[in-house]
Amino acid sequence: MKVTVIGTGYVGLVTGACLSEMGNHVVCLDVDERKIEILNSGGIPIHEPGLEQMVSRNAAAGRLQFTTDVVAAVHHGTLQFIGVGTPPDEDGSADLQYVLAAARSIGRHMTDYKVIVDKSTVPVGTADRVRAAVHEALTERGLSMEFAVVSNPEFLKEGAAVDDFMRPDRIIVGADDERATLLMRAIYAPFSRNRDKLQLMDTRSAELTKYAANAMLATRISFMNELAHLAERVGADIELVRHGIGSDPRIGTHFLYAGTGYGGSCFPKDVKALIRAGHDTGVNLGVLVAVEAANEAQKRVLVDKVVARFGEELQGRTFALWGLAFKPNTDDMREAPSRVIVHELLRRGAAIQAYDPVAMDEARRVFGDLPGLSFACNQADALRDADALLIATEWREFKSPDFEQMRVLLKEALIFDGRNLFDPALVRGQGIEYHAIGRPGGEQQSLPG
């Protein structure tokens, strides 16, 4: 099947690569010439495990192409997937300018029946706005032409996006056009061979489903982070609590980890957009307002622990920071807790030696030349002569460190663990003072030796 994907970010590039992997002829369109140059030269503009190999394989086979030619891209695909960004506007609502621009481009250049698929995360009612934009562009051309608009939200986790697309747990399709529905069933049939994963509904329900899913996951994270504060006060261990409640099948084990708060391109933006949608329609989504407030506060939890241990004035202190990306297996630093940690520590006069396995280039771009912030070549270099270690991202390579080396390199054997990577008894048994999230005994001093 001939497919066009508009946008080559996380959503668009993964969608295009995975659809081409199943034998479709996919053309990916982007107005960013730099991105297209990178892709046509064999690179990819984002870090996503497995994606570069898949792009290379399908580009070599001629099934995956990249272009800035809008006319050629619109003419190519019967299915036109829109996978562009929907950044938050100043009022928290999703900015649809790129989605609607893509829709107008399709309307200006289409010459036959098209199925326009909203793959981007968009507010309820966007399908109607896309339909109106395409119709207006056709009217300006003096044409009347059949087309359909479908809502097909993505459910991809950064760091596991390829696996999520290739082995989806559900495929949401919002459509009211029989021909479009048949085409969507056909394009997704190879992803549903063991069972029918496609769930058909109206466009507005499909649009809301995406926001509801991310809002629910964000709620679980903020709920556990608030319980972690209570656990510290009453002497409970949030990790044991997590196991206890996660074993209940009505609750499950996912997204119950206490930490430094959620970040990335999805949860913060989507929670804000849903709150704004409630405000615009007269619905007070008080739970989500609390979720957002709790998350913003949680991004400062490691700084609060550092201040409680060393005092408000941190001039002359140096801290090692492991982890800059908002989660492992990505270089994405959008809304990352590390950004708050860095700025808060620097504001108090501290110096920071930061390291991340993947996000160093992105961190240099994000932070620029901030006085007091330096980037280490590896974990050990970050530790050297630092007063303490802060852990902000749960990369695998951080999970089994050389504690003896850590004690030698650090000025003080002291860890502030924002991801609860270690067994407190094990770490303290190594003579290291250990402060985690929602775990008792953080006030213990380091053991001699």
Short mmCIF file of C-alpha atoms in Angstrom, two decimals:
data_model
loop_
_atom_site.label_atom_id
_atom_site.label_comp_id
_atom_site.label_asym_id
_atom_site.label_seq_id
_atom_site.Cartn_x
_atom_site.Cartn_y
_atom_site.Cartn_z
CA MET A 1 0.00 0.00 0.00
CA LYS A 2 1.20 3.54 -0.73
CA VAL A 3 1.47 5.64 2.41
CA THR A 4 2.55 9.21 3.12
CA VAL A 5 3.67 10.26 6.59
CA ILE A 6 3.87 13.98 7.31
CA GLY A 7 6.46 14.71 10.01
CA THR A 8 9.69 12.88 10.87
CA GLY A 9 9.78 13.27 14.64
CA TYR A 10 9.23 10.49 17.17
CA VAL A 11 5.72 9.71 15.93
CA GLY A 12 6.13 10.25 12.20
CA LEU A 13 9.49 8.53 11.72
CA VAL A 14 8.56 5.48 13.81
CA THR A 15 5.23 5.20 11.99
CA GLY A 16 6.85 5.46 8.56
CA ALA A 17 9.64 3.01 9.35
CA CYS A 18 7.35 0.38 10.88
CA LEU A 19 4.78 0.58 8.07
CA SER A 20 7.56 0.19 5.49
CA GLU A 21 8.89 -2.79 7.46
CA MET A 22 5.60 -4.56 6.63
CA GLY A 23 6.09 -4.03 2.90
CA ASN A 24 4.28 -0.74 2.34
CA HIS A 25 5.81 1.94 0.14
CA VAL A 26 6.16 4.91 2.50
CA VAL A 27 7.16 8.48 1.73
CA CYS A 28 7.99 10.63 4.76
CA LEU A 29 7.54 14.37 4.29
CA ASP A 30 9.08 17.12 6.40
CA VAL A 31 9.55 20.84 5.79
CA ASP A 32 12.75 20.75 7.87
CA GLU A 33 15.44 20.34 5.22
CA ARG A 34 18.07 19.49 7.83
CA LYS A 35 16.09 16.47 9.05
CA ILE A 36 15.56 15.19 5.51
CA GLU A 37 19.25 15.63 4.70
CA ILE A 38 20.18 13.59 7.80
CA LEU A 39 17.72 10.83 6.84
CA ASN A 40 18.77 10.72 3.20
CA SER A 41 22.42 10.49 4.25
CA GLY A 42 21.74 7.41 6.38
CA GLY A 43 21.34 8.99 9.82
CA ILE A 44 18.33 9.66 12.00
CA PRO A 45 17.58 12.91 13.89
CA ILE A 46 16.43 11.20 17.11
CA HIS A 47 17.67 8.41 19.39
CA GLU A 48 15.30 5.46 19.52
CA PRO A 49 16.51 1.86 19.97
CA GLY A 50 16.16 -0.21 16.80
CA LEU A 51 14.95 2.67 14.66
CA GLU A 52 18.16 3.50 12.80
CA GLN A 53 18.58 -0.10 11.63
CA MET A 54 14.95 -0.31 10.51
CA VAL A 55 15.16 2.98 8.61
CA SER A 56 18.40 1.92 6.91
CA ARG A 57 17.02 -1.48 5.95
CA ASN A 58 13.82 -0.19 4.39
CA ALA A 59 15.44 2.81 2.72
CA ALA A 60 17.92 0.45 1.05
CA ALA A 61 15.03 -1.72 -0.12
CA GLY A 62 13.31 1.30 -1.67
CA ARG A 63 10.26 1.04 0.58
CA LEU A 64 11.05 4.14 2.65
CA GLN A 65 11.82 7.55 1.17
CA PHE A 66 12.25 11.04 2.61
CA THR A 67 11.37 14.30 0.92
CA THR A 68 10.55 17.98 1.34
CA ASP A 69 8.43 17.89 -1.86
CA VAL A 70 4.88 18.49 -0.61
CA VAL A 71 3.20 17.92 -3.99
CA ALA A 72 4.94 14.59 -4.60
CA ALA A 73 4.23 13.40 -1.06
CA VAL A 74 0.51 14.23 -1.25
CA HIS A 75 0.18 12.54 -4.64
CA HIS A 76 1.95 9.41 -3.38
CA GLY A 77 -0.19 7.99 -0.60
CA THR A 78 -3.85 7.07 -0.41
CA LEU A 79 -3.29 7.07 3.33
CA GLN A 80 -1.88 10.40 4.58
CA PHE A 81 -0.68 10.09 8.18
CA ILE A 82 -0.20 13.39 10.01
CA GLY A 83 2.50 12.93 12.66
CA VAL A 84 3.61 16.49 13.37
CA GLY A 85 4.17 18.18 16.72
CA THR A 86 1.38 19.62 18.84
CA PRO A 87 3.34 21.71 21.37
CA PRO A 88 1.54 23.37 24.28
CA ASP A 89 0.27 26.87 23.64
CA GLU A 90 0.65 29.62 26.23
CA ASP A 91 -2.68 28.68 27.84
CA GLY A 92 -1.76 24.97 27.99
CA SER A 93 -3.91 23.94 25.04
CA ALA A 94 -2.41 21.95 22.16
CA ASP A 95 -1.12 24.11 19.33
CA LEU A 96 -2.66 22.71 16.14
CA GLN A 97 -1.00 25.02 13.63
CA TYR A 98 1.20 22.25 12.19
CA VAL A 99 -1.64 19.72 12.02
CA LEU A 100 -3.92 22.16 10.23
CA ALA A 101 -1.10 23.30 7.93
CA ALA A 102 -0.58 19.67 6.92
CA ALA A 103 -4.32 19.27 6.31
CA ARG A 104 -4.42 22.38 4.12
CA SER A 105 -1.43 21.13 2.13
CA ILE A 106 -3.24 17.88 1.43
CA GLY A 107 -6.34 19.76 0.34
CA ARG A 108 -4.32 22.01 -1.98
CA HIS A 109 -2.61 19.18 -3.82
CA MET A 110 -4.77 16.02 -3.65
CA THR A 111 -6.12 14.73 -6.96
CA ASP A 112 -7.97 11.60 -5.80
CA TYR A 113 -9.52 10.00 -2.72
CA LYS A 114 -7.41 10.35 0.43
CA VAL A 115 -7.70 9.04 3.96
CA ILE A 116 -6.19 11.67 6.26
CA VAL A 117 -5.07 10.02 9.47
CA ASP A 118 -4.50 12.11 12.60
CA LYS A 119 -1.62 10.26 14.26
CA SER A 120 -0.50 13.23 16.37
CA THR A 121 -1.96 13.67 19.85
CA VAL A 122 -4.74 16.18 19.30
CA PRO A 123 -7.67 17.61 21.30
CA VAL A 124 -11.21 16.37 20.94
CA GLY A 125 -12.76 17.86 17.83
CA THR A 126 -9.53 18.08 15.82
CA ALA A 127 -10.79 15.64 13.17
CA ASP A 128 -13.62 18.09 12.45
CA ARG A 129 -11.14 20.95 12.13
CA VAL A 130 -8.92 18.91 9.81
CA ARG A 131 -11.96 18.00 7.71
CA ALA A 132 -12.93 21.68 7.48
CA ALA A 133 -9.37 22.72 6.53
CA VAL A 134 -9.19 20.16 3.71
CA HIS A 135 -12.67 21.09 2.47
CA GLU A 136 -11.77 24.80 2.48
CA ALA A 137 -8.59 24.13 0.45
CA LEU A 138 -10.55 22.09 -2.07
CA THR A 139 -13.21 24.80 -2.34
CA GLU A 140 -10.52 27.38 -3.05
CA ARG A 141 -9.48 25.17 -5.98
CA GLY A 142 -13.09 24.94 -7.15
CA LEU A 143 -13.11 21.19 -6.57
CA SER A 144 -15.37 18.71 -4.83
CA MET A 145 -13.49 15.54 -4.00
CA GLU A 146 -14.09 12.63 -1.65
CA PHE A 147 -11.84 12.21 1.36
CA ALA A 148 -12.07 10.85 4.90
CA VAL A 149 -10.53 11.93 8.19
CA VAL A 150 -9.58 9.25 10.70
CA SER A 151 -8.30 9.53 14.28
CA ASN A 152 -5.58 6.95 14.96
CA PRO A 153 -3.69 8.05 18.11
CA GLU A 154 -0.27 6.60 18.86
CA PHE A 155 0.56 4.75 22.06
CA LEU A 156 4.34 4.68 21.80
CA LYS A 157 6.74 4.88 24.71
CA GLU A 158 9.96 6.72 23.97
CA GLY A 159 12.78 4.22 24.30
CA ALA A 160 10.47 1.37 23.21
CA ALA A 161 8.56 2.99 20.35
CA VAL A 162 9.54 0.49 17.64
CA ASP A 163 8.51 -2.48 19.77
CA ASP A 164 5.28 -0.75 20.76
CA PHE A 165 4.35 -0.12 17.12
CA MET A 166 5.32 -3.58 15.88
CA ARG A 167 3.57 -5.36 18.77
CA PRO A 168 0.70 -3.07 19.82
CA ASP A 169 -1.63 -3.96 22.66
CA ARG A 170 -4.44 -2.04 20.95
CA ILE A 171 -4.99 -0.03 17.76
CA ILE A 172 -7.52 2.76 18.18
CA VAL A 173 -9.26 3.89 15.00
CA GLY A 174 -11.87 6.63 15.03
CA ALA A 175 -13.72 6.64 11.71
CA ASP A 176 -17.19 6.98 10.22
CA ASP A 177 -16.28 6.22 6.59
CA GLU A 178 -16.60 2.57 5.51
CA ARG A 179 -13.93 2.79 2.80
CA ALA A 180 -11.49 4.46 5.19
CA THR A 181 -12.20 1.84 7.85
CA LEU A 182 -11.42 -0.98 5.41
CA LEU A 183 -8.13 0.68 4.43
CA MET A 184 -7.15 1.13 8.09
CA ARG A 185 -7.94 -2.51 8.77
CA ALA A 186 -5.78 -3.48 5.81
CA ILE A 187 -2.77 -1.37 6.81
CA TYR A 188 -2.84 -2.73 10.37
CA ALA A 189 -3.68 -6.36 9.55
CA PRO A 190 -0.01 -7.48 9.74
CA PHE A 191 0.20 -6.09 13.30
CA SER A 192 -2.86 -8.07 14.47
CA ARG A 193 -2.21 -11.60 13.28
CA ASN A 194 -2.57 -13.33 16.65
CA ARG A 195 -5.76 -11.44 17.58
CA ASP A 196 -7.80 -8.48 16.34
CA LYS A 197 -6.31 -5.49 18.14
CA LEU A 198 -8.20 -2.83 16.22
CA GLN A 199 -10.82 -0.99 18.26
CA LEU A 200 -13.22 1.00 16.10
CA MET A 201 -14.99 4.06 17.50
CA ASP A 202 -15.98 7.61 16.57
CA THR A 203 -13.26 10.22 16.08
CA ARG A 204 -14.00 12.19 19.24
CA SER A 205 -13.86 9.11 21.45
CA ALA A 206 -10.57 8.10 19.82
CA GLU A 207 -9.10 11.56 20.43
CA LEU A 208 -10.16 11.53 24.08
CA THR A 209 -8.88 7.97 24.57
CA LYS A 210 -5.31 9.09 23.92
CA TYR A 211 -5.46 11.94 26.43
CA ALA A 212 -7.24 9.76 28.98
CA ALA A 213 -4.55 7.08 28.75
CA ASN A 214 -1.65 9.48 29.33
CA ALA A 215 -3.52 11.33 32.08
CA MET A 216 -4.19 8.05 33.90
CA LEU A 217 -0.52 7.06 33.77
CA ALA A 218 0.58 10.51 34.93
CA THR A 219 -1.92 10.23 37.80
CA ARG A 220 -0.43 6.94 38.95
CA ILE A 221 3.06 8.46 38.97
CA SER A 222 2.06 11.53 40.97
CA PHE A 223 -0.01 9.41 43.35
CA MET A 224 3.00 7.21 44.15
CA ASN A 225 5.26 10.22 44.55
CA GLU A 226 2.90 11.74 47.09
CA LEU A 227 2.66 8.42 48.93
CA ALA A 228 6.47 8.35 48.97
CA HIS A 229 6.50 11.59 50.96
CA LEU A 230 4.09 10.06 53.46
CA ALA A 231 6.16 6.85 53.61
CA GLU A 232 9.24 8.84 54.60
CA ARG A 233 7.35 10.61 57.38
CA VAL A 234 5.83 7.46 58.88
CA GLY A 235 8.83 5.16 58.41
CA ALA A 236 7.36 2.97 55.67
CA ASP A 237 9.15 1.81 52.51
CA ILE A 238 7.44 2.88 49.28
CA GLU A 239 9.09 0.01 47.39
CA LEU A 240 7.41 -2.53 49.65
CA VAL A 241 4.14 -0.62 49.34
CA ARG A 242 4.54 -0.70 45.54
CA HIS A 243 4.90 -4.48 45.55
CA GLY A 244 1.96 -4.81 47.91
CA ILE A 245 -0.51 -2.82 45.86
CA GLY A 246 0.88 -3.86 42.48
CA SER A 247 0.06 -7.50 43.17
CA ASP A 248 -3.63 -6.56 43.14
CA PRO A 249 -4.77 -7.33 39.54
CA ARG A 250 -7.16 -4.38 39.69
CA ILE A 251 -4.14 -2.10 40.10
CA GLY A 252 -1.25 -3.86 38.35
CA THR A 253 2.45 -3.11 38.52
CA HIS A 254 2.99 -0.51 35.82
CA PHE A 255 3.80 3.16 36.53
CA LEU A 256 3.93 2.72 40.30
CA TYR A 257 7.56 3.76 40.73
CA ALA A 258 8.29 6.74 42.97
CA GLY A 259 10.93 9.08 41.61
CA THR A 260 11.69 12.63 40.57
CA GLY A 261 8.52 13.13 38.53
CA TYR A 262 7.49 12.52 34.95
CA GLY A 263 8.79 14.47 31.96
CA GLY A 264 9.12 14.07 28.21
CA SER A 265 7.08 15.27 25.29
CA CYS A 266 3.79 13.56 26.18
CA PHE A 267 2.65 13.47 29.80
CA PRO A 268 3.28 17.11 30.76
CA LYS A 269 1.81 18.44 27.50
CA ASP A 270 -1.19 16.13 27.46
CA VAL A 271 -2.12 16.72 31.10
CA LYS A 272 -2.02 20.47 30.48
CA ALA A 273 -4.09 20.11 27.30
CA LEU A 274 -6.73 17.99 29.04
CA ILE A 275 -6.97 20.45 31.93
CA ARG A 276 -7.41 23.25 29.39
CA ALA A 277 -10.07 21.29 27.51
CA GLY A 278 -11.96 20.88 30.77
CA HIS A 279 -11.68 24.59 31.49
CA ASP A 280 -12.96 25.49 28.01
CA THR A 281 -15.98 23.21 28.38
CA GLY A 282 -16.81 24.11 31.98
CA VAL A 283 -15.50 20.86 33.51
CA ASN A 284 -13.18 21.13 36.51
CA LEU A 285 -10.63 18.32 36.23
CA GLY A 286 -9.41 18.82 39.78
CA VAL A 287 -7.60 15.49 39.97
CA LEU A 288 -5.41 16.41 37.00
CA VAL A 289 -4.73 19.88 38.39
CA ALA A 290 -3.40 18.16 41.52
CA VAL A 291 -1.42 15.66 39.42
CA GLU A 292 0.34 18.47 37.58
CA ALA A 293 1.08 20.41 40.78
CA ALA A 294 2.45 17.30 42.50
CA ASN A 295 4.70 16.57 39.56
CA GLU A 296 6.17 20.05 39.43
CA ALA A 297 6.95 19.83 43.14
CA GLN A 298 8.44 16.36 42.76
CA LYS A 299 11.06 17.56 40.28
CA ARG A 300 12.65 19.43 43.19
CA VAL A 301 12.67 16.50 45.62
CA LEU A 302 16.37 15.69 45.17
CA VAL A 303 17.31 19.34 45.58
CA ASP A 304 15.23 19.47 48.77
CA LYS A 305 17.13 16.44 50.09
CA VAL A 306 20.48 18.02 49.21
CA VAL A 307 19.49 21.25 50.98
CA ALA A 308 18.30 19.31 54.04
CA ARG A 309 21.67 17.58 54.20
CA PHE A 310 24.05 20.44 53.29
CA GLY A 311 22.03 23.59 53.93
CA GLU A 312 20.56 26.19 51.59
CA GLU A 313 23.93 27.70 50.68
CA LEU A 314 25.83 25.33 48.37
CA GLN A 315 28.69 27.60 47.31
CA GLY A 316 31.86 25.54 47.01
CA ARG A 317 29.97 22.24 46.72
CA THR A 318 30.25 20.02 43.66
CA PHE A 319 27.68 17.36 42.77
CA ALA A 320 27.88 14.48 40.34
CA LEU A 321 24.66 14.02 38.34
CA TRP A 322 23.96 10.71 36.63
CA GLY A 323 21.18 10.96 34.07
CA LEU A 324 19.93 13.91 32.01
CA ALA A 325 17.30 12.42 29.69
CA PHE A 326 13.80 12.27 31.17
CA LYS A 327 13.89 8.45 30.93
CA PRO A 328 16.31 5.73 29.77
CA ASN A 329 16.84 4.76 26.12
CA THR A 330 16.21 8.25 24.78
CA ASP A 331 18.07 11.53 24.45
CA ASP A 332 14.85 13.51 24.99
CA MET A 333 15.22 16.18 27.68
CA ARG A 334 11.88 17.90 27.24
CA GLU A 335 10.45 18.59 30.72
CA ALA A 336 13.16 16.36 32.21
CA PRO A 337 13.56 16.57 36.01
CA SER A 338 17.31 16.99 35.46
CA ARG A 339 16.66 20.45 34.04
CA VAL A 340 15.09 21.58 37.31
CA ILE A 341 17.79 19.88 39.38
CA VAL A 342 20.59 21.56 37.45
CA HIS A 343 19.11 25.05 37.61
CA GLU A 344 18.18 24.80 41.30
CA LEU A 345 21.63 23.58 42.36
CA LEU A 346 23.43 26.16 40.24
CA ARG A 347 21.18 28.89 41.64
CA ARG A 348 22.38 27.94 45.12
CA GLY A 349 26.02 28.24 44.09
CA ALA A 350 26.88 24.57 43.50
CA ALA A 351 28.88 23.13 40.62
CA ILE A 352 27.64 20.07 38.69
CA GLN A 353 29.51 17.32 36.85
CA ALA A 354 26.88 15.65 34.66
CA TYR A 355 26.86 12.42 32.68
CA ASP A 356 24.29 10.63 30.53
CA PRO A 357 24.96 7.65 28.23
CA VAL A 358 23.02 9.17 25.30
CA ALA A 359 21.78 12.70 26.01
CA MET A 360 25.07 14.61 26.31
CA ASP A 361 24.78 16.40 22.96
CA GLU A 362 21.16 17.29 23.65
CA ALA A 363 22.12 18.49 27.14
CA ARG A 364 24.78 20.79 25.71
CA ARG A 365 22.18 22.21 23.34
CA VAL A 366 19.57 22.63 26.09
CA PHE A 367 21.82 24.12 28.78
CA GLY A 368 24.32 25.99 26.64
CA ASP A 369 27.32 27.37 28.52
CA LEU A 370 25.89 27.54 32.03
CA PRO A 371 28.57 28.61 34.55
CA GLY A 372 29.18 25.80 37.01
CA LEU A 373 27.91 23.01 34.75
CA SER A 374 30.40 20.63 33.15
CA PHE A 375 29.91 17.37 31.29
CA ALA A 376 31.86 14.25 32.21
CA CYS A 377 33.06 11.62 29.73
CA ASN A 378 31.81 8.73 31.86
CA GLN A 379 30.28 7.81 35.22
CA ALA A 380 33.59 7.76 37.07
CA ASP A 381 34.69 11.18 35.81
CA ALA A 382 31.41 12.66 37.04
CA LEU A 383 32.12 11.31 40.53
CA ARG A 384 35.66 12.60 40.83
CA ASP A 385 36.02 14.98 43.83
CA ALA A 386 32.24 15.54 44.02
CA ASP A 387 30.58 16.02 47.41
CA ALA A 388 27.77 13.62 46.53
CA LEU A 389 26.13 11.72 43.68
CA LEU A 390 22.61 12.52 42.44
CA ILE A 391 20.81 9.99 40.20
CA ALA A 392 18.03 11.38 38.00
CA THR A 393 17.58 8.72 35.27
CA GLU A 394 17.41 4.94 35.70
CA TRP A 395 19.82 3.88 32.96
CA ARG A 396 20.78 0.19 33.16
CA GLU A 397 24.47 0.97 33.46
CA PHE A 398 23.76 2.87 36.68
CA LYS A 399 22.10 -0.08 38.40
CA SER A 400 25.20 -2.05 39.43
CA PRO A 401 27.97 0.50 40.04
CA ASP A 402 31.35 -0.11 41.60
CA PHE A 403 30.58 1.12 45.11
CA GLU A 404 34.21 0.78 46.23
CA GLN A 405 35.33 3.02 43.36
CA MET A 406 32.52 5.41 44.22
CA ARG A 407 33.76 5.76 47.79
CA VAL A 408 37.27 6.52 46.54
CA LEU A 409 36.24 9.11 43.95
CA LEU A 410 33.65 11.03 45.99
CA LYS A 411 34.71 13.48 48.69
CA GLU A 412 31.90 12.09 50.80
CA ALA A 413 30.38 8.63 50.31
CA LEU A 414 26.90 9.98 49.73
CA ILE A 415 24.14 9.19 47.21
CA PHE A 416 20.84 10.94 46.55
CA ASP A 417 18.97 8.38 44.48
CA GLY A 418 15.99 9.83 42.61
CA ARG A 419 15.07 6.48 41.05
CA ASN A 420 15.40 4.02 43.97
CA LEU A 421 17.92 1.90 42.07
CA PHE A 422 19.58 0.24 45.04
CA ASP A 423 18.82 -1.76 48.15
CA PRO A 424 19.39 0.71 51.00
CA ALA A 425 20.87 -1.95 53.28
CA LEU A 426 23.33 -3.01 50.59
CA VAL A 427 24.50 0.55 49.91
CA ARG A 428 24.80 1.47 53.57
CA GLY A 429 26.65 -1.78 54.16
CA GLN A 430 29.24 -0.44 51.73
CA GLY A 431 29.76 2.54 54.01
CA ILE A 432 27.76 4.93 51.85
CA GLU A 433 25.15 7.34 53.12
CA TYR A 434 22.03 6.78 51.04
CA HIS A 435 18.99 8.99 50.52
CA ALA A 436 16.26 7.54 48.30
CA ILE A 437 12.62 8.41 47.54
CA GLY A 438 10.08 7.20 50.09
CA ARG A 439 12.47 4.81 51.82
CA PRO A 440 13.34 4.93 55.53
CA GLY A 441 16.74 5.65 57.04
CA GLY A 442 17.80 8.55 54.85
CA GLU A 443 18.99 10.43 57.89
CA GLN A 444 21.64 7.80 58.64
CA GLN A 445 25.22 8.99 58.44
CA SER A 446 27.89 7.16 56.48
CA LEU A 447 29.65 4.30 58.18
CA PRO A 448 33.37 4.48 58.94
CA GLY A 449 35.90 3.06 56.53
#
